[in-house]
């Protein structure tokens, strides 16, 4: 590996460029694929999820609609949902725990922020009524009561 930054580490961009050129990839001819090609690649990369959903969801529906007691149906549904989760893990390239943890944390943070914004926006009228009621109550308490004798 070579360094071209005064010996302060590896020039990763230069190394990647050299690797691509040695592999026969011409950097001047690189073009981003069309959106249809990108979508097709993404769908083909998610084959495990598609297969699991195609098989598992009808089984889940059949199990839930069977009329069996909830105590018997719930573990089966959880187990089938686990198969969908396992297929998502396979389609994601079998990431290690650090990647999974980071992705889960980011997803949870985004979901919390979205839910918080949704709740804040939808409770605005209730908060306005509460502030008006509290202001009226404070105003009524602060008003001096005239003595009648």
mmCIF file of C-alpha atoms in Angstrom:
data_model
loop_
_atom_site.group_PDB
_atom_site.id
_atom_site.type_symbol
_atom_site.label_atom_id
_atom_site.label_comp_id
_atom_site.label_asym_id
_atom_site.label_seq_id
_atom_site.Cartn_x
_atom_site.Cartn_y
_atom_site.Cartn_z
ATOM 1 C CA UNK A 1 0.000 0.000 0.000
ATOM 2 C CA UNK A 2 1.165 3.443 -0.748
ATOM 3 C CA UNK A 3 0.844 6.684 1.099
ATOM 4 C CA UNK A 4 0.814 10.061 -0.532
ATOM 5 C CA UNK A 5 -0.076 12.145 2.485
ATOM 6 C CA UNK A 6 3.391 12.447 4.033
ATOM 7 C CA UNK A 7 3.258 9.029 5.661
ATOM 8 C CA UNK A 8 0.167 9.823 7.769
ATOM 9 C CA UNK A 9 -1.805 6.726 6.784
ATOM 10 C CA UNK A 10 -3.087 4.968 3.710
ATOM 11 C CA UNK A 11 -4.464 6.812 0.701
ATOM 12 C CA UNK A 12 -7.657 4.778 0.382
ATOM 13 C CA UNK A 13 -8.960 6.695 -2.627
ATOM 14 C CA UNK A 14 -5.718 6.125 -4.495
ATOM 15 C CA UNK A 15 -5.672 2.457 -3.528
ATOM 16 C CA UNK A 16 -9.271 1.993 -4.677
ATOM 17 C CA UNK A 17 -8.540 3.741 -7.947
ATOM 18 C CA UNK A 18 -5.458 1.564 -8.510
ATOM 19 C CA UNK A 19 -7.454 -1.583 -7.705
ATOM 20 C CA UNK A 20 -10.234 -0.613 -10.112
ATOM 21 C CA UNK A 21 -7.752 0.171 -12.883
ATOM 22 C CA UNK A 22 -5.902 -3.114 -12.314
ATOM 23 C CA UNK A 23 -9.247 -4.954 -12.506
ATOM 24 C CA UNK A 24 -10.000 -3.443 -15.894
ATOM 25 C CA UNK A 25 -12.566 -0.898 -14.692
ATOM 26 C CA UNK A 26 -12.136 2.381 -16.541
ATOM 27 C CA UNK A 27 -12.989 5.271 -14.249
ATOM 28 C CA UNK A 28 -13.780 7.595 -17.151
ATOM 29 C CA UNK A 29 -16.490 5.246 -18.436
ATOM 30 C CA UNK A 30 -18.328 4.742 -15.150
ATOM 31 C CA UNK A 31 -22.002 5.700 -15.476
ATOM 32 C CA UNK A 32 -24.735 5.360 -12.898
ATOM 33 C CA UNK A 33 -27.206 2.670 -13.957
ATOM 34 C CA UNK A 34 -30.767 3.601 -14.869
ATOM 35 C CA UNK A 35 -33.334 3.629 -12.086
ATOM 36 C CA UNK A 36 -34.978 0.514 -13.511
ATOM 37 C CA UNK A 37 -31.697 -1.398 -13.233
ATOM 38 C CA UNK A 38 -31.179 -0.159 -9.664
ATOM 39 C CA UNK A 39 -34.719 -1.180 -8.661
ATOM 40 C CA UNK A 40 -34.340 -4.612 -10.294
ATOM 41 C CA UNK A 41 -31.062 -5.198 -8.448
ATOM 42 C CA UNK A 42 -32.642 -4.186 -5.166
ATOM 43 C CA UNK A 43 -35.620 -6.490 -5.727
ATOM 44 C CA UNK A 44 -33.360 -9.373 -6.674
ATOM 45 C CA UNK A 45 -31.285 -8.677 -3.571
ATOM 46 C CA UNK A 46 -34.438 -9.003 -1.464
ATOM 47 C CA UNK A 47 -35.430 -12.412 -2.843
ATOM 48 C CA UNK A 48 -35.258 -14.025 0.598
ATOM 49 C CA UNK A 49 -37.707 -11.490 2.039
ATOM 50 C CA UNK A 50 -40.058 -11.806 -0.912
ATOM 51 C CA UNK A 51 -40.031 -15.602 -0.682
ATOM 52 C CA UNK A 52 -40.577 -15.554 3.088
ATOM 53 C CA UNK A 53 -43.431 -13.072 2.861
ATOM 54 C CA UNK A 54 -45.036 -15.016 -0.006
ATOM 55 C CA UNK A 55 -45.016 -18.231 2.009
ATOM 56 C CA UNK A 56 -45.385 -16.946 5.570
ATOM 57 C CA UNK A 57 -48.137 -14.340 5.292
ATOM 58 C CA UNK A 58 -50.755 -16.786 3.924
ATOM 59 C CA UNK A 59 -49.754 -19.235 6.657
ATOM 60 C CA UNK A 60 -50.138 -16.500 9.258
ATOM 61 C CA UNK A 61 -53.532 -15.574 7.867
ATOM 62 C CA UNK A 62 -54.636 -19.202 7.818
ATOM 63 C CA UNK A 63 -53.426 -19.697 11.394
ATOM 64 C CA UNK A 64 -55.105 -16.538 12.681
ATOM 65 C CA UNK A 65 -58.387 -17.358 10.932
ATOM 66 C CA UNK A 66 -58.409 -20.989 12.088
ATOM 67 C CA UNK A 67 -60.459 -20.265 15.191
ATOM 68 C CA UNK A 68 -57.892 -21.800 17.524
ATOM 69 C CA UNK A 69 -57.399 -20.233 20.971
ATOM 70 C CA UNK A 70 -55.124 -17.215 21.161
ATOM 71 C CA UNK A 71 -52.765 -19.112 23.459
ATOM 72 C CA UNK A 72 -52.122 -21.585 20.634
ATOM 73 C CA UNK A 73 -52.092 -19.127 17.745
ATOM 74 C CA UNK A 74 -49.821 -16.431 19.182
ATOM 75 C CA UNK A 75 -46.630 -18.536 19.451
ATOM 76 C CA UNK A 76 -47.084 -19.768 15.882
ATOM 77 C CA UNK A 77 -47.565 -16.226 14.584
ATOM 78 C CA UNK A 78 -44.503 -15.010 16.488
ATOM 79 C CA UNK A 79 -42.476 -17.909 15.106
ATOM 80 C CA UNK A 80 -43.597 -17.146 11.538
ATOM 81 C CA UNK A 81 -42.802 -13.459 12.042
ATOM 82 C CA UNK A 82 -39.344 -14.574 13.167
ATOM 83 C CA UNK A 83 -38.886 -16.293 9.820
ATOM 84 C CA UNK A 84 -39.680 -13.022 8.070
ATOM 85 C CA UNK A 85 -37.121 -11.279 10.297
ATOM 86 C CA UNK A 86 -34.564 -13.960 9.517
ATOM 87 C CA UNK A 87 -35.134 -13.472 5.782
ATOM 88 C CA UNK A 88 -34.673 -9.718 6.196
ATOM 89 C CA UNK A 89 -31.354 -10.438 7.920
ATOM 90 C CA UNK A 90 -30.313 -12.703 5.021
ATOM 91 C CA UNK A 91 -31.357 -10.133 2.409
ATOM 92 C CA UNK A 92 -29.405 -7.452 4.261
ATOM 93 C CA UNK A 93 -26.246 -9.486 3.728
ATOM 94 C CA UNK A 94 -26.099 -11.092 7.182
ATOM 95 C CA UNK A 95 -24.786 -8.005 9.005
ATOM 96 C CA UNK A 96 -22.847 -8.383 12.234
ATOM 97 C CA UNK A 97 -24.114 -7.167 15.609
ATOM 98 C CA UNK A 98 -22.580 -3.690 15.423
ATOM 99 C CA UNK A 99 -24.258 -2.941 12.100
ATOM 100 C CA UNK A 100 -27.540 -4.423 13.299
ATOM 101 C CA UNK A 101 -27.404 -2.426 16.525
ATOM 102 C CA UNK A 102 -26.644 0.819 14.732
ATOM 103 C CA UNK A 103 -29.398 0.269 12.165
ATOM 104 C CA UNK A 104 -31.893 -0.631 14.893
ATOM 105 C CA UNK A 105 -30.936 2.430 16.932
ATOM 106 C CA UNK A 106 -31.280 4.712 13.902
ATOM 107 C CA UNK A 107 -34.640 3.171 12.992
ATOM 108 C CA UNK A 108 -35.927 3.499 16.559
ATOM 109 C CA UNK A 109 -34.742 7.105 16.770
ATOM 110 C CA UNK A 110 -36.398 7.997 13.466
ATOM 111 C CA UNK A 111 -39.634 6.248 14.471
ATOM 112 C CA UNK A 112 -39.658 8.034 17.846
ATOM 113 C CA UNK A 113 -39.122 11.424 16.199
ATOM 114 C CA UNK A 114 -41.875 10.764 13.649
ATOM 115 C CA UNK A 115 -44.300 9.613 16.347
ATOM 116 C CA UNK A 116 -43.407 12.581 18.540
ATOM 117 C CA UNK A 117 -44.014 15.046 15.692
ATOM 118 C CA UNK A 118 -47.295 13.300 14.836
ATOM 119 C CA UNK A 119 -48.522 13.416 18.437
ATOM 120 C CA UNK A 120 -47.434 17.024 18.876
ATOM 121 C CA UNK A 121 -49.246 18.093 15.699
ATOM 122 C CA UNK A 122 -52.424 16.182 16.542
ATOM 123 C CA UNK A 123 -52.667 17.333 20.151
ATOM 124 C CA UNK A 124 -52.287 21.036 19.331
ATOM 125 C CA UNK A 125 -56.042 21.803 19.720
ATOM 126 C CA UNK A 126 -56.162 20.030 23.084
ATOM 127 C CA UNK A 127 -53.117 21.929 24.295
ATOM 128 C CA UNK A 128 -54.667 25.234 23.147
ATOM 129 C CA UNK A 129 -57.901 24.446 25.042
ATOM 130 C CA UNK A 130 -55.868 23.518 28.136
ATOM 131 C CA UNK A 131 -53.907 26.780 28.017
ATOM 132 C CA UNK A 132 -57.111 28.785 27.569
ATOM 133 C CA UNK A 133 -58.794 26.996 30.477
ATOM 134 C CA UNK A 134 -55.743 27.457 32.704
ATOM 135 C CA UNK A 135 -55.487 31.154 31.788
ATOM 136 C CA UNK A 136 -59.182 31.682 32.547
ATOM 137 C CA UNK A 137 -58.827 29.861 35.871
ATOM 138 C CA UNK A 138 -55.757 31.911 36.795
ATOM 139 C CA UNK A 139 -57.579 35.100 35.791
ATOM 140 C CA UNK A 140 -60.622 34.164 37.903
ATOM 141 C CA UNK A 141 -58.456 33.404 40.944
ATOM 142 C CA UNK A 142 -56.505 36.626 40.591
ATOM 143 C CA UNK A 143 -59.623 38.790 40.411
ATOM 144 C CA UNK A 144 -60.290 40.475 43.760
ATOM 145 C CA UNK A 145 -63.529 39.505 45.416
ATOM 146 C CA UNK A 146 -65.541 42.458 46.664
ATOM 147 C CA UNK A 147 -66.719 42.131 50.200
ATOM 148 C CA UNK A 148 -70.414 42.352 50.785
ATOM 149 C CA UNK A 149 -71.533 43.461 54.161
#
